[in-house]
Amino acid sequence: MDILISILWRLSLGLSLVACQLFSPYSLADTDAQNNGHYSEHQVKAIYLYHFANFVHWPDPAPKSIRYCTFGNDTVTLILKQILYKKSQPNRSTSVTTIVSLNQARGNCEVLYITKSKLQTLQTIPQLSGVLTVSDSQHFLQHGGMIELRSVNSQIKPAIALNNVTKGQLTISSRLLRVALPPTDLKGRRK
């Protein structure tokens, strides 16, 4: 666990050397980026999404396997599928499914990634029990999402709406909270 925290922390600081170590086994599509030792914003978002499951406590009974779902398709979802195809978490089997409605997430997903295009069609994001919702769309937290991947000074950092996480009966590890952006209210102001 400490290694994963270290990796996430270094990613949030934008150290490309750590990113190189993370992505080299995955044979990701952007070969120019790999050759230069730099990784795209989408690749960093996908690896965050993949590792979030290690820092969330689900309600009992805890899931035996992590089921990732995507609502919509974009570059992040494609890279996530590549990562999950190449590597699964120790002692946990993983899968990724594309869903066509948020109702399908209940009971079928532990981690739900919602693309920007799909978020535009929604008024709110429900906090489903045991489902962590994540997006890289601006204002995701204000729509009811739990973790928003934000670009800050050319770095990707998670912003977490703890009140939305609590409504979904989830708990975020303090280790993830340490690398996240400072708490904000739903209007985006720091507390």
Tab-separated table of C-alpha atoms in Angstrom:
chain	number	residue	atom	x	y	z
A	1	MET	CA	0.000	0.000	0.000
A	2	ASP	CA	2.812	2.403	0.831
A	3	ILE	CA	4.316	1.829	-2.614
A	4	LEU	CA	1.028	2.772	-4.284
A	5	ILE	CA	0.775	5.938	-2.193
A	6	SER	CA	4.314	6.824	-3.160
A	7	ILE	CA	3.486	6.286	-6.817
A	8	LEU	CA	0.326	8.392	-6.652
A	9	TRP	CA	2.157	11.116	-4.754
A	10	ARG	CA	4.950	11.278	-7.294
A	11	LEU	CA	2.455	11.291	-10.146
A	12	SER	CA	0.697	14.228	-8.559
A	13	LEU	CA	4.033	16.010	-8.442
A	14	GLY	CA	4.472	15.310	-12.139
A	15	LEU	CA	7.648	13.231	-11.945
A	16	SER	CA	7.917	11.628	-15.345
A	17	LEU	CA	10.426	9.028	-14.106
A	18	VAL	CA	7.767	7.471	-11.882
A	19	ALA	CA	5.275	7.562	-14.723
A	20	CYS	CA	7.789	5.715	-16.873
A	21	GLN	CA	8.010	2.945	-14.261
A	22	LEU	CA	4.226	2.751	-13.994
A	23	PHE	CA	3.381	2.599	-17.662
A	24	SER	CA	6.210	0.578	-19.181
A	25	PRO	CA	4.541	-2.822	-18.582
A	26	TYR	CA	1.242	-1.740	-20.117
A	27	SER	CA	2.260	-1.211	-23.774
A	28	LEU	CA	0.071	1.850	-24.046
A	29	ALA	CA	-0.885	3.235	-27.415
A	30	ASP	CA	1.035	6.531	-27.376
A	31	THR	CA	4.467	5.278	-28.437
A	32	ASP	CA	5.866	8.765	-29.072
A	33	ALA	CA	5.101	9.667	-25.465
A	34	GLN	CA	6.712	6.453	-24.247
A	35	ASN	CA	9.866	7.078	-26.231
A	36	ASN	CA	10.177	10.565	-24.760
A	37	GLY	CA	9.469	9.408	-21.189
A	38	HIS	CA	6.339	11.599	-21.035
A	39	TYR	CA	2.808	10.383	-20.690
A	40	SER	CA	-0.405	11.906	-21.827
A	41	GLU	CA	-2.967	13.332	-19.485
A	42	HIS	CA	-5.283	10.468	-20.472
A	43	GLN	CA	-2.733	7.828	-19.474
A	44	VAL	CA	-2.216	9.421	-16.055
A	45	LYS	CA	-5.995	9.622	-15.516
A	46	ALA	CA	-6.422	5.954	-16.420
A	47	ILE	CA	-3.728	4.818	-13.980
A	48	TYR	CA	-5.308	6.900	-11.208
A	49	LEU	CA	-8.664	5.332	-12.013
A	50	TYR	CA	-7.133	1.867	-11.917
A	51	HIS	CA	-5.529	2.443	-8.495
A	52	PHE	CA	-8.461	4.187	-6.773
A	53	ALA	CA	-9.872	0.759	-5.834
A	54	ASN	CA	-6.877	0.265	-3.530
A	55	PHE	CA	-7.849	3.309	-1.465
A	56	VAL	CA	-11.591	2.797	-1.009
A	57	HIS	CA	-13.370	0.800	1.670
A	58	TRP	CA	-16.679	-0.639	0.487
A	59	PRO	CA	-19.642	-1.453	2.715
A	60	ASP	CA	-19.857	-5.018	4.015
A	61	PRO	CA	-19.674	-7.466	2.489
A	62	ALA	CA	-16.584	-6.126	0.695
A	63	PRO	CA	-16.385	-7.073	-2.978
A	64	LYS	CA	-14.218	-10.064	-3.844
A	65	SER	CA	-13.454	-8.588	-7.244
A	66	ILE	CA	-13.394	-5.024	-8.517
A	67	ARG	CA	-15.758	-4.374	-11.378
A	68	TYR	CA	-14.961	-1.230	-13.333
A	69	CYS	CA	-17.715	0.277	-15.433
A	70	THR	CA	-17.626	3.092	-17.919
A	71	PHE	CA	-20.565	5.248	-18.870
A	72	GLY	CA	-19.480	6.374	-22.319
A	73	ASN	CA	-16.226	5.816	-24.159
A	74	ASP	CA	-13.233	8.100	-24.517
A	75	THR	CA	-9.448	7.835	-24.538
A	76	VAL	CA	-9.290	7.293	-20.764
A	77	THR	CA	-11.694	4.337	-20.987
A	78	LEU	CA	-9.678	2.752	-23.797
A	79	ILE	CA	-6.438	3.044	-21.821
A	80	LEU	CA	-8.134	1.698	-18.682
A	81	LYS	CA	-9.278	-1.342	-20.658
A	82	GLN	CA	-5.692	-1.874	-21.866
A	83	ILE	CA	-4.375	-1.657	-18.309
A	84	LEU	CA	-6.970	-4.089	-16.965
A	85	TYR	CA	-6.271	-6.475	-19.823
A	86	LYS	CA	-2.531	-6.460	-19.087
A	87	LYS	CA	-2.557	-6.426	-15.296
A	88	SER	CA	-5.008	-7.188	-12.548
A	89	GLN	CA	-4.686	-6.327	-8.872
A	90	PRO	CA	-3.081	-8.967	-6.653
A	91	ASN	CA	-5.642	-11.339	-5.126
A	92	ARG	CA	-8.491	-9.626	-6.974
A	93	SER	CA	-9.920	-10.325	-10.373
A	94	THR	CA	-11.054	-7.278	-12.291
A	95	SER	CA	-13.332	-6.564	-15.201
A	96	VAL	CA	-14.475	-3.544	-17.158
A	97	THR	CA	-17.911	-3.116	-18.711
A	98	THR	CA	-19.476	-0.279	-20.661
A	99	ILE	CA	-22.959	0.498	-19.363
A	100	VAL	CA	-25.714	2.362	-21.192
A	101	SER	CA	-27.568	3.765	-18.167
A	102	LEU	CA	-26.611	4.668	-14.612
A	103	ASN	CA	-29.224	2.207	-13.306
A	104	GLN	CA	-26.985	-0.623	-14.570
A	105	ALA	CA	-24.227	0.471	-12.155
A	106	ARG	CA	-26.207	-0.602	-9.076
A	107	GLY	CA	-24.940	-4.029	-8.078
A	108	ASN	CA	-22.704	-4.360	-11.155
A	109	CYS	CA	-19.886	-1.857	-10.552
A	110	GLU	CA	-17.518	-0.852	-7.790
A	111	VAL	CA	-15.813	1.912	-9.784
A	112	LEU	CA	-17.831	3.888	-12.346
A	113	TYR	CA	-16.072	6.285	-14.734
A	114	ILE	CA	-18.375	8.796	-16.440
A	115	THR	CA	-17.079	10.482	-19.596
A	116	LYS	CA	-17.466	14.200	-20.291
A	117	SER	CA	-19.903	13.573	-23.135
A	118	LYS	CA	-22.181	11.439	-20.941
A	119	LEU	CA	-22.049	13.885	-18.029
A	120	GLN	CA	-23.473	16.565	-20.316
A	121	THR	CA	-26.640	14.456	-20.667
A	122	LEU	CA	-27.169	14.120	-16.898
A	123	GLN	CA	-28.700	16.511	-14.377
A	124	THR	CA	-27.240	14.765	-11.330
A	125	ILE	CA	-25.095	11.773	-10.441
A	126	PRO	CA	-26.780	9.469	-7.915
A	127	GLN	CA	-24.703	8.232	-4.990
A	128	LEU	CA	-25.303	4.512	-5.329
A	129	SER	CA	-24.324	2.390	-2.351
A	130	GLY	CA	-20.929	0.820	-2.951
A	131	VAL	CA	-20.241	2.565	-6.270
A	132	LEU	CA	-17.332	5.020	-6.529
A	133	THR	CA	-18.059	7.584	-9.262
A	134	VAL	CA	-15.153	9.241	-11.072
A	135	SER	CA	-14.832	11.629	-14.011
A	136	ASP	CA	-12.419	14.113	-15.499
A	137	SER	CA	-15.258	16.460	-16.347
A	138	GLN	CA	-15.274	19.934	-14.887
A	139	HIS	CA	-17.991	20.448	-12.223
A	140	PHE	CA	-18.429	16.675	-11.746
A	141	LEU	CA	-18.474	17.057	-7.969
A	142	GLN	CA	-21.247	19.657	-8.178
A	143	HIS	CA	-23.369	17.136	-10.131
A	144	GLY	CA	-23.015	14.587	-7.320
A	145	GLY	CA	-19.809	12.813	-8.375
A	146	MET	CA	-17.260	11.566	-5.861
A	147	ILE	CA	-13.817	12.033	-7.451
A	148	GLU	CA	-12.970	14.530	-10.169
A	149	LEU	CA	-9.619	14.246	-11.926
A	150	ARG	CA	-8.400	17.802	-12.416
A	151	SER	CA	-5.530	19.278	-14.354
A	152	VAL	CA	-3.639	21.711	-12.107
A	153	ASN	CA	-0.403	23.295	-13.335
A	154	SER	CA	0.091	20.515	-15.916
A	155	GLN	CA	-0.461	17.810	-13.280
A	156	ILE	CA	-3.443	15.531	-12.720
A	157	LYS	CA	-4.809	15.578	-9.181
A	158	PRO	CA	-7.941	14.080	-7.664
A	159	ALA	CA	-10.522	16.329	-6.031
A	160	ILE	CA	-12.795	14.424	-3.673
A	161	ALA	CA	-16.303	15.336	-2.491
A	162	LEU	CA	-16.344	13.509	0.848
A	163	ASN	CA	-20.019	14.232	1.423
A	164	ASN	CA	-20.884	12.437	-1.854
A	165	VAL	CA	-18.556	9.553	-0.943
A	166	THR	CA	-20.272	9.177	2.438
A	167	LYS	CA	-23.711	9.142	0.798
A	168	GLY	CA	-22.507	6.186	-1.290
A	169	GLN	CA	-21.537	4.369	1.941
A	170	LEU	CA	-17.861	4.408	0.972
A	171	THR	CA	-14.776	5.494	2.873
A	172	ILE	CA	-11.676	6.984	1.246
A	173	SER	CA	-8.300	6.060	2.703
A	174	SER	CA	-6.395	8.887	4.375
A	175	ARG	CA	-3.506	7.979	2.078
A	176	LEU	CA	-5.506	9.015	-0.980
A	177	LEU	CA	-6.781	12.116	0.801
A	178	ARG	CA	-3.166	13.203	1.340
A	179	VAL	CA	-2.457	13.337	-2.404
A	180	ALA	CA	-5.839	14.878	-3.279
A	181	LEU	CA	-6.466	18.559	-3.767
A	182	PRO	CA	-7.425	20.431	-0.575
A	183	PRO	CA	-11.089	20.038	0.346
A	184	THR	CA	-13.430	22.342	-1.506
A	185	ASP	CA	-17.048	23.181	-1.192
A	186	LEU	CA	-19.324	22.305	-4.098
A	187	LYS	CA	-18.751	25.719	-5.665
A	188	GLY	CA	-15.051	24.955	-5.992
A	189	ARG	CA	-13.817	27.204	-3.159
A	190	ARG	CA	-11.253	25.890	-0.672
A	191	LYS	CA	-12.527	25.308	2.841
